[in-house]
Coordinates of C-alpha atoms and ligand atoms in Angstrom, one line a residue:
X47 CA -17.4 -13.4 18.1
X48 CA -14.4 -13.5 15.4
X49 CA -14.5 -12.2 12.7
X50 CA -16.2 -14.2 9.7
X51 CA -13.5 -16.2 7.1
X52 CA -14.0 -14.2 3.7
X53 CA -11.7 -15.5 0.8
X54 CA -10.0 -13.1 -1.7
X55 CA -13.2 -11.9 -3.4
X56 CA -14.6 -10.5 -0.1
X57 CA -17.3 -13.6 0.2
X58 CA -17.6 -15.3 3.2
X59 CA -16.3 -19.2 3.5
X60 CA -19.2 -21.3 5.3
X61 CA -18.0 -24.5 4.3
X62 CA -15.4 -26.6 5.8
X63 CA -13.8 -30.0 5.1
X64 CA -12.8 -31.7 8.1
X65 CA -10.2 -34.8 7.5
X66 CA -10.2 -37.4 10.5
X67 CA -7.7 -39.1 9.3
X68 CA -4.9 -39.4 6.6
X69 CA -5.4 -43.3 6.5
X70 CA -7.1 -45.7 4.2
X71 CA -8.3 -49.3 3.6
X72 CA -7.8 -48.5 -0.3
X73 CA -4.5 -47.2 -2.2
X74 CA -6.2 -45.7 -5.4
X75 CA -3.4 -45.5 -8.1
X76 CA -3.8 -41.5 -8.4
X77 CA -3.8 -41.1 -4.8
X78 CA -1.5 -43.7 -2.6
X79 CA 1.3 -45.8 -3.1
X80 CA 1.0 -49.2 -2.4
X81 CA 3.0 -49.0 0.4
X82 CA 2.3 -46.0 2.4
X83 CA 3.6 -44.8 5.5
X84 CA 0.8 -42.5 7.6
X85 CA 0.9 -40.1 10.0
X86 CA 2.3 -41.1 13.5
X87 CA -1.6 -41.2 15.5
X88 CA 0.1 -39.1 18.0
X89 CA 0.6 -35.9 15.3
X90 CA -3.0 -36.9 14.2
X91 CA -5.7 -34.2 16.5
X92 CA -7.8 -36.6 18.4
X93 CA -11.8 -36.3 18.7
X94 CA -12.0 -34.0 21.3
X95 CA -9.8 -31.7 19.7
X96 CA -11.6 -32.2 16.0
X97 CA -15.0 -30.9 17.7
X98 CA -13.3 -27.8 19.4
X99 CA -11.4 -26.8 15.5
X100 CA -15.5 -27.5 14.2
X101 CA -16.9 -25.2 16.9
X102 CA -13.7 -22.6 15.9
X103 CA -14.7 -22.6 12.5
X104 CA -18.4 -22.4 13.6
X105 CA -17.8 -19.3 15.1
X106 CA -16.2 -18.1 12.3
X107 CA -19.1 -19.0 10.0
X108 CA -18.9 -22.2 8.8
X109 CA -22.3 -23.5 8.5
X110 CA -21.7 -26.6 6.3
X111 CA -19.0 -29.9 7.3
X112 CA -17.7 -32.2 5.2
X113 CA -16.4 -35.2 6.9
X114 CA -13.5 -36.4 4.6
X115 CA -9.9 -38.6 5.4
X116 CA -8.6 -40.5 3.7
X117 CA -11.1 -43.0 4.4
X118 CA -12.9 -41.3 7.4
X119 CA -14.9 -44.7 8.5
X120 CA -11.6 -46.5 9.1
X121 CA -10.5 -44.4 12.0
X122 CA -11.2 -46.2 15.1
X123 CA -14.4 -45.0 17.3
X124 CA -15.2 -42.7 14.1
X125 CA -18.8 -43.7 15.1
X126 CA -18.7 -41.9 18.8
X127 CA -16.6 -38.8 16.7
X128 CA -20.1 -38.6 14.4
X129 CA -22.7 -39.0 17.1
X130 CA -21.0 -35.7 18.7
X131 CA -21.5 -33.9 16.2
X132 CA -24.9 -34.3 16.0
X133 CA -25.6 -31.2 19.0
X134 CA -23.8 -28.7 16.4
X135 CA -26.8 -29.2 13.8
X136 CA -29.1 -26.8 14.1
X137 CA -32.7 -25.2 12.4
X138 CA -31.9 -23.8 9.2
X139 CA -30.4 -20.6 9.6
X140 CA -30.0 -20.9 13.4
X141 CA -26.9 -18.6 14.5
X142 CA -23.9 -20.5 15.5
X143 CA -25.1 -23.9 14.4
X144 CA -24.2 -26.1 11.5
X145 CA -27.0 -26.4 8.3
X146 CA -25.6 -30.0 7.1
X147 CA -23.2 -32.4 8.2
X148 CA -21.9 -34.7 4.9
X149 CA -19.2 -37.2 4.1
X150 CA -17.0 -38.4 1.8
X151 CA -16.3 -42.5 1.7
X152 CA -15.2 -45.0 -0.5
X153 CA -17.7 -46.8 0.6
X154 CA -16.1 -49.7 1.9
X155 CA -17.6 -49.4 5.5
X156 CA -20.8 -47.6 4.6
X157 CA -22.7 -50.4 5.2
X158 CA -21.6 -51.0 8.4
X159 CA -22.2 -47.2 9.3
X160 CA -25.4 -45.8 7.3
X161 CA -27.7 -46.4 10.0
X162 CA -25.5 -44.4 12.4
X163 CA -24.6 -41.6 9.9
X164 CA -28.6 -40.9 9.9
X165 CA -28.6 -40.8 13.4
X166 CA -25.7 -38.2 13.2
X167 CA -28.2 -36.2 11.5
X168 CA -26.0 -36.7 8.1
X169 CA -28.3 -36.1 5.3
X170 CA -26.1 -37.2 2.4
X171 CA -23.0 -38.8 1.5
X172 CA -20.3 -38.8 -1.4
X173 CA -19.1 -41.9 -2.5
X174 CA -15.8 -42.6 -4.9
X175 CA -16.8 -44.3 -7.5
X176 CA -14.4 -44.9 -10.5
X177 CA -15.6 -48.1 -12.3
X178 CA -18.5 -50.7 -12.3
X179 CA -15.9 -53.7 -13.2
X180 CA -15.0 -55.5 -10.6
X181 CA -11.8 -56.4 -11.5
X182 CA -10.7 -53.3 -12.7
X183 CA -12.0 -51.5 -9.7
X184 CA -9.8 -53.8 -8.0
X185 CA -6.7 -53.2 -10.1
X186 CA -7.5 -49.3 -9.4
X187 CA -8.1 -48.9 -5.7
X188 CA -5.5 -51.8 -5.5
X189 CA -7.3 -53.9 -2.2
X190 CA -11.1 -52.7 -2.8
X191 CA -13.9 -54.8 -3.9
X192 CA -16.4 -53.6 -6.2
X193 CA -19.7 -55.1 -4.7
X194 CA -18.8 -54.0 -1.3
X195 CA -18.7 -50.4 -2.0
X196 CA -22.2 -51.2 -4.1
X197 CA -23.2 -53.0 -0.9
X198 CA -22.3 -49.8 0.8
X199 CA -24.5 -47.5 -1.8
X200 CA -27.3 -49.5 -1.4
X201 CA -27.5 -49.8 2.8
X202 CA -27.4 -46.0 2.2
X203 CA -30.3 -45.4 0.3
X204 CA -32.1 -48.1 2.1
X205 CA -31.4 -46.0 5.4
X206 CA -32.3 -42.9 3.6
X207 CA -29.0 -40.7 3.0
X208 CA -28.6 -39.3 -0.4
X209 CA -25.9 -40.7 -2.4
X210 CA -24.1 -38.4 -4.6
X211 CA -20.9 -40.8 -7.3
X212 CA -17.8 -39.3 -7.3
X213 CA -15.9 -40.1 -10.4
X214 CA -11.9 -39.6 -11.2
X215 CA -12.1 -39.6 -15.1
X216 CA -8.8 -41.4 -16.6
X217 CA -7.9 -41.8 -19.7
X218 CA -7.3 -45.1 -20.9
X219 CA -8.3 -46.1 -16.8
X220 CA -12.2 -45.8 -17.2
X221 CA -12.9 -43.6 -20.1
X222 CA -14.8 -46.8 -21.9
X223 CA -17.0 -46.6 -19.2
X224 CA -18.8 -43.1 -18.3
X225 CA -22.1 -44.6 -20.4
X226 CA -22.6 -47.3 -17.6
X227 CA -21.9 -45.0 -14.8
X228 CA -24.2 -42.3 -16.3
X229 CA -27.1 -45.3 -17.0
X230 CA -26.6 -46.2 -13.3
X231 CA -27.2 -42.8 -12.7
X232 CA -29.9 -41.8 -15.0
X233 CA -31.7 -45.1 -14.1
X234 CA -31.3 -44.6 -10.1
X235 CA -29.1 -47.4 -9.4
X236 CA -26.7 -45.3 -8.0
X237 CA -27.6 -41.9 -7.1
X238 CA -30.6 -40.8 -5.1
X239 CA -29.5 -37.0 -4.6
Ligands
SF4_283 S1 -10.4 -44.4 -1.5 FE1 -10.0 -42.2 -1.5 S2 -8.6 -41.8 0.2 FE2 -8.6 -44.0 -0.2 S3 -6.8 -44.3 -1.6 FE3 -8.7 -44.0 -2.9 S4 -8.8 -41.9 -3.4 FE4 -7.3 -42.1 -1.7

């Protein structure tokens, strides 16, 4: 066995964020341009190579994934990528296994993939969340819709994952607006953690 990450403070790193891909079906303002140009697929590791780096890390101690991208549910087959992961989740505490599997989305395809995610044996997801009006979600993600990421939240829930709201404060973007997103919150109609 290797020997276990520790970072500068001599504690040991059991957590790793694993980005499938650099792509996205959104351009957030504070993130893309509108007119991006991506990774050549070819310099991107493919799946087989993505569960080998997880196992690497495994070894090394990691005990907890975060499936991240860009947007990881755009990346073709991403579906057959989380079912293989599935094997690496173990009993809590097993040696050499993972505790959680999670992701990070902007929601746009969760619907589509929230069944599947559960039977990936993904517990909980995070999903970016910046405003709850519509059109000014749309002027900030550029392309995105608003009800289809709520969509996404609720086929989520309704499958049984957790849903934990990211939120990128901006001032004068959606600083009018923390009140609603914190109600929503407060009130369960957008968090179930
Ligand atoms: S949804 Fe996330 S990855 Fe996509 S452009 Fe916005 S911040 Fe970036």
């Amino acid at each position: 066995m290797l020997s276990p990450f520790m970072d500068p403070a001599g504690r040991r790193i059991s957590y790793l964020r694993l980005s499938v891909t650099d792509r996205c079906d959104m351009r957030c303002l504070y993130c893309m341009s509108e007119n991006m140009t991506f990774l050549p697929r070819d310099d991107v590791l493919d799946y087989d190579e993505l569960l080998r780096l997880a196992r690497v890390f495994m070894h090394q101690g990691v005990r907890r994934l975060r499936i991240t991208g860009g947007e990881p549910l755009v990346r073709k087959d991403i579906g057959h990528f989380l079912l293989a992961l599935r094997p690496l989740l173990g009993q809590a505490d097993e040696p050499g296994r993972l505790d959680e599997i999670t992701l990070t989305t902007n929601g746009s395809r969760l619907a589509e993939f929230a069944e599947l995610l559960v039977r990936a044996g993904v517990r909980r997801v995070n999903v970016s969340l910046d405003t709850l009006d519509p059109e000014r979600f749309t002027q900030l993600t550029r392309r995105g819709r608003l009800a289809t990421t709520l969509d996404g939240i609720r086929a989520a829930r309704e499958a049984g994952l957790a849903v934990r709201i990211n939120t990128v404060a901006m001032a004068g973007g959606n600083d009018t607006e923390f009140d609603d997103l914190l109600d929503g919150v407060e009130k369960s109609e957008l968090i179930c953690a």
